[in-house]
Amino acid sequence: MGLHPLEFSECYLDSPAFRDKIKAHEAELEKTGRFIKELYKDGKNLINATKQLSLAQKKFAQCLGEFKFEYIGDAKTDDEKCIDESLQEFSLFLRNLEEQRDLMMRNITETLMKPLENFRKEHLGSAKAERKKYEKETEKYYSSLEKLLNMSAKKKEPQLQEADVSVELMRQHFQETSLEYVCKLQEIQERKKFECVEPMLAFFQTVFTFYHQGYELAKDFDHYKKALQINIQNTRNRFEGTRSEVFELMKRIKESPQDYRQTSPISSEGYLYVQEKRPPPFGSSWVKRYSTFVKEQKILHMKTFDQRSGGKLGETESVTLKSCVRKTTDALDRRFCLDIEITDRPGTVLTVQALSEDDHKFWMHAMGGKEPMQCLNRTHSRERGIDAQLDDVGISFVKNSINAIEARGINDQGLYRVVGVSSKVQKLLSLMIDEKSSDIDLSANEDWDVKTITSALKLYLRSLPEPLMTYELYKEFIVPAKSASPESRVQAIHCLVHKLPEKNRLVLSLVTKHLANVAANSKQNLMTVANLGVVFGPTLMRPQEETVAAIMDLKFQNIVVEILIEQHEKIFGDAPSSSPSLATTPLSAPTRQSKRLSRQTRPLAVYNPQVLDIQTVSPSSESAGLCNDETSVGSNESVSSQSSNASGTPPEKSKNHHTTISTSLQEGTGICTATASWMNSASPASLTPVKHGSVRTEKNKPEESVTLMKAKAVYPCEAEHDSELSFQVGAIFHDVTLSREPGWLEGVLEGKRGLIPENYVEIL
């Protein structure tokens, strides 16, 4: 049961029950005061703890924002640029979140702490003051009453009357005080219901606002997060391919280190121990020096360097070589020595010692010693005992293989990733190339499974004396992939392809057209354009010299191949009108603020939820004897299905209530501000407006001329408003007309009429 109400009439009786009721009310107010004090203390602790959390979060964000990834090589891919900037994006997100948290803490102080403390001080404090006053008046009244009652009746009448009047005044004052105190108690009891709860409501409203703002920030961040996941997956795939190539190169170097020694036609370099003679009786000492011999000028540069002393460099000495003679152990009790006669110091012979017998032969050959050795030229051939030539037989094999793959296995999961048994692959290739069995139709011959044919096709392309895209043009293909904008990349590669020899261009066209068909079925085979770029990058183009630096360019090879696949019709259709300059100015990185604003205004028009569906392709039981030369990382490797649209990802759709995001990166949006579906590092198709059947050619016609038109979707789209239509590639729209909204059409799909992005469809 709750507190008893305090009746005003009871103030005049001042009964024991009335006093008990007052005590109960006073105890309740005391409890409320203690509660508010404890709540205020805990609130302060909460605010301080939150401030400490906020400081820690800000420090963490600052640490993220200050760190930069270094990269190997002279350029980064678009995916790597986005990954590099991701820590700054995370830092920005955390700082925005902490700004909201600081605002929440200020609001909590104003809306909760101060009102509660004011209620405790003003109202509960005034109740205590009224209580003291009431107790004081009680003491005075009852003391005077006892005094009056104890007064002798023999006193004079005026004295008795005066005493009666005095006590009556005290009684009235006491009763008035009692009435005011009772009213105050009941007023505070009723007031605390809203005075205490209202600040709590404001507190929770502030908390809810903070979490809602965090939710909004997370929603704005979602586009970037999905795009970054694709960047990371692309980079991971390229890393796996690069790692396999590096391990293969390391293995070959271990087997034959001298063949991979860093030399050039201009100079040779390595360590030599130089004999430094001292006056008797000290003899001589041998000092290790890093030596570089410039062959044309016959100058030997020697620099003192010892790794054990912390890598401190010494002085550099240069001498001009006149002759070099091998020194025998009869003349000097040391092996691997050479006597070098110096031109600029006649009669002076410099004795040097090589590190090993092979090193000794190397320096003898480099310096033109009296015992010349066979030039140790490196062999770059990757031939596996197959006489692969780019002739009619080879081209016939390529066509035969492509027809068989598209007829029998275009939907096989992990196509070109899952490799065939090495012995079968060698046998098939030998049969088709060496024995020239061109009468075998692989599309009708069930003796050869699809993975054997795909592996044989890759092996043939890698076994050519020169890759399809030639050593001569290799660097020219890599340059635009490193620095140019996506549009100029396509133009540059278009021109370079038409510089290839005719047969090379023919076979490259056959292969990339076939790969475009494979990517068009990526929903079934899981081989997207990005995955095919990883597989065929080092197959279709490779540098003449194998080095780690060259292997680091694998990711750019992948980008070039992705462009060839996505833009196949444009690149191989017509010869380029002019040769664009490849030295395009790299795009400046967008500011973090512009990226954040573009994310907030960017519609989720083209996101495909299947884009992040990572699946694993399991090898068949025959894959135990995998080909050692396969570029694929392994038959059980993760195959990412980043994109299901083989013809490229669509440009962004415009909205009248959104800031239009330009599809041209030259307009400053940058790679990182693109939507998730075209974050692939080499997706110029996504940056090129739809050309064939473009509805823009219909704009000048009267509206009735486009009434009842039909259109076909060339990109998938997800509606963001009830007035828009969601659709997949290939959807047919009826009753298509121009919309009053710029860049939009109106049409009917499955009985529903709505808005359609104009550049997502082609008119039928």
mmCIF file of N, CA and C in Angstrom, residues 385-460:
data_model
loop_
_atom_site.group_PDB
_atom_site.id
_atom_site.type_symbol
_atom_site.label_atom_id
_atom_site.label_comp_id
_atom_site.label_asym_id
_atom_site.label_seq_id
_atom_site.Cartn_x
_atom_site.Cartn_y
_atom_site.Cartn_z
ATOM 1 N N GLY A 385 58.967 -29.209 -73.009
ATOM 2 C CA GLY A 385 59.168 -30.298 -73.974
ATOM 3 C C GLY A 385 58.122 -30.284 -75.065
ATOM 4 N N ILE A 386 57.372 -29.180 -75.229
ATOM 5 C CA ILE A 386 56.333 -29.077 -76.246
ATOM 6 C C ILE A 386 56.800 -28.078 -77.310
ATOM 7 N N ASP A 387 56.753 -28.492 -78.549
ATOM 8 C CA ASP A 387 57.148 -27.609 -79.645
ATOM 9 C C ASP A 387 55.951 -26.747 -80.044
ATOM 10 N N ALA A 388 55.648 -25.758 -79.194
ATOM 11 C CA ALA A 388 54.486 -24.892 -79.429
ATOM 12 C C ALA A 388 54.884 -23.737 -80.328
ATOM 13 N N GLN A 389 54.185 -23.575 -81.427
ATOM 14 C CA GLN A 389 54.445 -22.491 -82.360
ATOM 15 C C GLN A 389 53.122 -21.807 -82.705
ATOM 16 N N LEU A 390 53.205 -20.530 -83.023
ATOM 17 C CA LEU A 390 52.003 -19.783 -83.396
ATOM 18 C C LEU A 390 51.792 -19.928 -84.900
ATOM 19 N N ASP A 391 51.470 -21.175 -85.312
ATOM 20 C CA ASP A 391 51.254 -21.471 -86.723
ATOM 21 C C ASP A 391 49.824 -21.960 -86.917
ATOM 22 N N ASP A 392 49.539 -22.459 -88.092
ATOM 23 C CA ASP A 392 48.178 -22.923 -88.389
ATOM 24 C C ASP A 392 47.765 -24.052 -87.471
ATOM 25 N N VAL A 393 48.723 -24.941 -87.154
ATOM 26 C CA VAL A 393 48.406 -26.067 -86.252
ATOM 27 C C VAL A 393 48.039 -25.542 -84.869
ATOM 28 N N GLY A 394 48.805 -24.592 -84.374
ATOM 29 C CA GLY A 394 48.531 -24.034 -83.046
ATOM 30 C C GLY A 394 47.210 -23.299 -83.007
ATOM 31 N N ILE A 395 46.936 -22.480 -84.030
ATOM 32 C CA ILE A 395 45.673 -21.737 -84.063
ATOM 33 C C ILE A 395 44.499 -22.701 -84.153
ATOM 34 N N SER A 396 44.659 -23.765 -84.932
ATOM 35 C CA SER A 396 43.604 -24.774 -85.033
ATOM 36 C C SER A 396 43.353 -25.431 -83.682
ATOM 37 N N PHE A 397 44.431 -25.690 -82.927
ATOM 38 C CA PHE A 397 44.276 -26.288 -81.597
ATOM 39 C C PHE A 397 43.531 -25.339 -80.658
ATOM 40 N N VAL A 398 43.851 -24.047 -80.737
ATOM 41 C CA VAL A 398 43.167 -23.069 -79.883
ATOM 42 C C VAL A 398 41.677 -23.050 -80.187
ATOM 43 N N LYS A 399 41.313 -23.003 -81.469
ATOM 44 C CA LYS A 399 39.899 -22.992 -81.842
ATOM 45 C C LYS A 399 39.205 -24.285 -81.416
ATOM 46 N N ASN A 400 39.878 -25.411 -81.631
ATOM 47 C CA ASN A 400 39.327 -26.717 -81.257
ATOM 48 C C ASN A 400 39.057 -26.772 -79.754
ATOM 49 N N SER A 401 40.024 -26.304 -78.961
ATOM 50 C CA SER A 401 39.886 -26.328 -77.503
ATOM 51 C C SER A 401 38.750 -25.426 -77.045
ATOM 52 N N ILE A 402 38.680 -24.219 -77.612
ATOM 53 C CA ILE A 402 37.627 -23.271 -77.206
ATOM 54 C C ILE A 402 36.246 -23.829 -77.529
ATOM 55 N N ASN A 403 36.085 -24.399 -78.715
ATOM 56 C CA ASN A 403 34.792 -24.977 -79.091
ATOM 57 C C ASN A 403 34.398 -26.094 -78.133
ATOM 58 N N ALA A 404 35.381 -26.934 -77.752
ATOM 59 C CA ALA A 404 35.088 -28.041 -76.839
ATOM 60 C C ALA A 404 34.688 -27.531 -75.460
ATOM 61 N N ILE A 405 35.407 -26.535 -74.966
ATOM 62 C CA ILE A 405 35.117 -26.007 -73.624
ATOM 63 C C ILE A 405 33.746 -25.357 -73.591
ATOM 64 N N GLU A 406 33.412 -24.561 -74.615
ATOM 65 C CA GLU A 406 32.117 -23.872 -74.620
ATOM 66 C C GLU A 406 30.967 -24.843 -74.860
ATOM 67 N N ALA A 407 31.253 -25.947 -75.546
ATOM 68 C CA ALA A 407 30.189 -26.929 -75.811
ATOM 69 C C ALA A 407 29.960 -27.848 -74.619
ATOM 70 N N ARG A 408 31.025 -28.179 -73.893
ATOM 71 C CA ARG A 408 30.912 -29.235 -72.882
ATOM 72 C C ARG A 408 31.070 -28.771 -71.441
ATOM 73 N N GLY A 409 31.744 -27.648 -71.214
ATOM 74 C CA GLY A 409 32.052 -27.323 -69.816
ATOM 75 C C GLY A 409 32.002 -25.861 -69.461
ATOM 76 N N ILE A 410 31.239 -25.061 -70.200
ATOM 77 C CA ILE A 410 31.217 -23.627 -69.941
ATOM 78 C C ILE A 410 30.688 -23.300 -68.550
ATOM 79 N N ASN A 411 29.883 -24.194 -67.966
ATOM 80 C CA ASN A 411 29.292 -23.950 -66.645
ATOM 81 C C ASN A 411 29.987 -24.716 -65.533
ATOM 82 N N ASP A 412 31.104 -25.392 -65.826
ATOM 83 C CA ASP A 412 31.837 -26.138 -64.796
ATOM 84 C C ASP A 412 32.398 -25.181 -63.755
ATOM 85 N N GLN A 413 32.172 -25.471 -62.488
ATOM 86 C CA GLN A 413 32.681 -24.601 -61.431
ATOM 87 C C GLN A 413 34.207 -24.614 -61.421
ATOM 88 N N GLY A 414 34.781 -23.415 -61.274
ATOM 89 C CA GLY A 414 36.237 -23.302 -61.231
ATOM 90 C C GLY A 414 36.901 -23.563 -62.560
ATOM 91 N N LEU A 415 36.191 -23.312 -63.658
ATOM 92 C CA LEU A 415 36.758 -23.500 -64.992
ATOM 93 C C LEU A 415 38.061 -22.696 -65.116
ATOM 94 N N TYR A 416 39.125 -23.341 -65.577
ATOM 95 C CA TYR A 416 40.481 -22.800 -65.699
ATOM 96 C C TYR A 416 41.183 -22.671 -64.351
ATOM 97 N N ARG A 417 40.463 -22.853 -63.245
ATOM 98 C CA ARG A 417 41.117 -22.885 -61.937
ATOM 99 C C ARG A 417 41.474 -24.331 -61.575
ATOM 100 N N VAL A 418 40.514 -25.230 -61.774
ATOM 101 C CA VAL A 418 40.750 -26.646 -61.500
ATOM 102 C C VAL A 418 41.600 -27.204 -62.634
ATOM 103 N N VAL A 419 42.745 -27.775 -62.297
ATOM 104 C CA VAL A 419 43.716 -28.188 -63.318
ATOM 105 C C VAL A 419 43.625 -29.685 -63.576
ATOM 106 N N GLY A 420 44.102 -30.076 -64.746
ATOM 107 C CA GLY A 420 44.090 -31.481 -65.124
ATOM 108 C C GLY A 420 45.340 -32.209 -64.665
ATOM 109 N N VAL A 421 45.330 -33.532 -64.842
ATOM 110 C CA VAL A 421 46.482 -34.361 -64.483
ATOM 111 C C VAL A 421 47.610 -34.061 -65.475
ATOM 112 N N SER A 422 48.806 -33.871 -64.953
ATOM 113 C CA SER A 422 49.930 -33.424 -65.778
ATOM 114 C C SER A 422 50.205 -34.352 -66.954
ATOM 115 N N SER A 423 50.202 -35.653 -66.696
ATOM 116 C CA SER A 423 50.527 -36.604 -67.765
ATOM 117 C C SER A 423 49.487 -36.536 -68.890
ATOM 118 N N LYS A 424 48.209 -36.394 -68.537
ATOM 119 C CA LYS A 424 47.159 -36.302 -69.546
ATOM 120 C C LYS A 424 47.285 -35.014 -70.356
ATOM 121 N N VAL A 425 47.597 -33.931 -69.666
ATOM 122 C CA VAL A 425 47.739 -32.647 -70.345
ATOM 123 C C VAL A 425 48.886 -32.710 -71.356
ATOM 124 N N GLN A 426 50.031 -33.260 -70.931
ATOM 125 C CA GLN A 426 51.181 -33.379 -71.834
ATOM 126 C C GLN A 426 50.844 -34.272 -73.030
ATOM 127 N N LYS A 427 50.124 -35.343 -72.761
ATOM 128 C CA LYS A 427 49.780 -36.273 -73.834
ATOM 129 C C LYS A 427 48.854 -35.607 -74.856
ATOM 130 N N LEU A 428 47.844 -34.892 -74.366
ATOM 131 C CA LEU A 428 46.913 -34.224 -75.276
ATOM 132 C C LEU A 428 47.640 -33.167 -76.118
ATOM 133 N N LEU A 429 48.460 -32.362 -75.479
ATOM 134 C CA LEU A 429 49.145 -31.307 -76.202
ATOM 135 C C LEU A 429 50.137 -31.883 -77.208
ATOM 136 N N SER A 430 50.821 -32.929 -76.815
ATOM 137 C CA SER A 430 51.755 -33.582 -77.748
ATOM 138 C C SER A 430 51.012 -34.156 -78.944
ATOM 139 N N LEU A 431 49.841 -34.746 -78.668
ATOM 140 C CA LEU A 431 49.041 -35.330 -79.738
ATOM 141 C C LEU A 431 48.555 -34.274 -80.719
ATOM 142 N N MET A 432 48.119 -33.121 -80.182
ATOM 143 C CA MET A 432 47.524 -32.080 -81.029
ATOM 144 C C MET A 432 48.568 -31.202 -81.714
ATOM 145 N N ILE A 433 49.731 -31.016 -81.059
ATOM 146 C CA ILE A 433 50.739 -30.100 -81.603
ATOM 147 C C ILE A 433 51.851 -30.848 -82.329
ATOM 148 N N ASP A 434 52.481 -31.781 -81.624
ATOM 149 C CA ASP A 434 53.631 -32.477 -82.217
ATOM 150 C C ASP A 434 53.211 -33.429 -83.331
ATOM 151 N N GLU A 435 52.152 -34.200 -83.067
ATOM 152 C CA GLU A 435 51.708 -35.172 -84.068
ATOM 153 C C GLU A 435 50.709 -34.572 -85.049
ATOM 154 N N LYS A 436 50.335 -33.308 -84.778
ATOM 155 C CA LYS A 436 49.462 -32.558 -85.699
ATOM 156 C C LYS A 436 48.187 -33.333 -86.042
ATOM 157 N N SER A 437 47.543 -33.841 -84.972
ATOM 158 C CA SER A 437 46.294 -34.597 -85.173
ATOM 159 C C SER A 437 45.126 -33.617 -85.168
ATOM 160 N N SER A 438 45.033 -32.835 -86.212
ATOM 161 C CA SER A 438 44.006 -31.796 -86.267
ATOM 162 C C SER A 438 42.625 -32.359 -86.576
ATOM 163 N N ASP A 439 42.561 -33.669 -86.927
ATOM 164 C CA ASP A 439 41.264 -34.242 -87.269
ATOM 165 C C ASP A 439 40.461 -34.621 -86.035
ATOM 166 N N ILE A 440 41.057 -34.531 -84.843
ATOM 167 C CA ILE A 440 40.343 -34.869 -83.599
ATOM 168 C C ILE A 440 39.455 -33.695 -83.201
ATOM 169 N N ASP A 441 38.164 -33.960 -83.064
ATOM 170 C CA ASP A 441 37.205 -32.936 -82.628
ATOM 171 C C ASP A 441 37.019 -33.089 -81.122
ATOM 172 N N LEU A 442 37.637 -32.207 -80.350
ATOM 173 C CA LEU A 442 37.595 -32.329 -78.893
ATOM 174 C C LEU A 442 36.194 -32.113 -78.336
ATOM 175 N N SER A 443 35.358 -31.361 -79.042
ATOM 176 C CA SER A 443 33.996 -31.119 -78.539
ATOM 177 C C SER A 443 33.147 -32.378 -78.594
ATOM 178 N N ALA A 444 33.511 -33.321 -79.471
ATOM 179 C CA ALA A 444 32.746 -34.562 -79.593
ATOM 180 C C ALA A 444 33.476 -35.752 -78.991
ATOM 181 N N ASN A 445 34.702 -35.555 -78.580
ATOM 182 C CA ASN A 445 35.529 -36.648 -78.048
ATOM 183 C C ASN A 445 35.468 -36.635 -76.535
ATOM 184 N N GLU A 446 34.849 -37.650 -75.969
ATOM 185 C CA GLU A 446 34.686 -37.720 -74.521
ATOM 186 C C GLU A 446 35.917 -38.279 -73.815
ATOM 187 N N ASP A 447 36.957 -38.655 -74.581
ATOM 188 C CA ASP A 447 38.159 -39.218 -73.957
ATOM 189 C C ASP A 447 38.930 -38.154 -73.180
ATOM 190 N N TRP A 448 38.727 -36.902 -73.531
ATOM 191 C CA TRP A 448 39.464 -35.823 -72.881
ATOM 192 C C TRP A 448 38.467 -34.973 -72.092
ATOM 193 N N ASP A 449 38.656 -34.925 -70.752
ATOM 194 C CA ASP A 449 37.725 -34.133 -69.934
ATOM 195 C C ASP A 449 38.066 -32.644 -70.061
ATOM 196 N N VAL A 450 37.143 -31.830 -69.568
ATOM 197 C CA VAL A 450 37.244 -30.382 -69.785
ATOM 198 C C VAL A 450 38.468 -29.796 -69.083
ATOM 199 N N LYS A 451 38.747 -30.239 -67.856
ATOM 200 C CA LYS A 451 39.880 -29.641 -67.144
ATOM 201 C C LYS A 451 41.211 -29.983 -67.797
ATOM 202 N N THR A 452 41.287 -31.133 -68.498
ATOM 203 C CA THR A 452 42.507 -31.457 -69.246
ATOM 204 C C THR A 452 42.650 -30.533 -70.450
ATOM 205 N N ILE A 453 41.539 -30.246 -71.117
ATOM 206 C CA ILE A 453 41.587 -29.358 -72.288
ATOM 207 C C ILE A 453 41.955 -27.931 -71.865
ATOM 208 N N THR A 454 41.356 -27.436 -70.754
ATOM 209 C CA THR A 454 41.689 -26.076 -70.303
ATOM 210 C C THR A 454 43.159 -25.980 -69.901
ATOM 211 N N SER A 455 43.660 -26.998 -69.215
ATOM 212 C CA SER A 455 45.072 -26.979 -68.809
ATOM 213 C C SER A 455 45.988 -27.055 -70.026
ATOM 214 N N ALA A 456 45.596 -27.859 -71.035
ATOM 215 C CA ALA A 456 46.409 -27.966 -72.246
ATOM 216 C C ALA A 456 46.435 -26.639 -73.003
ATOM 217 N N LEU A 457 45.297 -25.944 -73.046
ATOM 218 C CA LEU A 457 45.247 -24.647 -73.721
ATOM 219 C C LEU A 457 46.156 -23.643 -73.017
ATOM 220 N N LYS A 458 46.115 -23.604 -71.688
ATOM 221 C CA LYS A 458 46.992 -22.695 -70.952
ATOM 222 C C LYS A 458 48.458 -23.066 -71.152
ATOM 223 N N LEU A 459 48.758 -24.361 -71.133
ATOM 224 C CA LEU A 459 50.139 -24.810 -71.302
ATOM 225 C C LEU A 459 50.658 -24.453 -72.692
ATOM 226 N N TYR A 460 49.822 -24.592 -73.698
ATOM 227 C CA TYR A 460 50.226 -24.219 -75.053
ATOM 228 C C TYR A 460 50.573 -22.727 -75.126
#
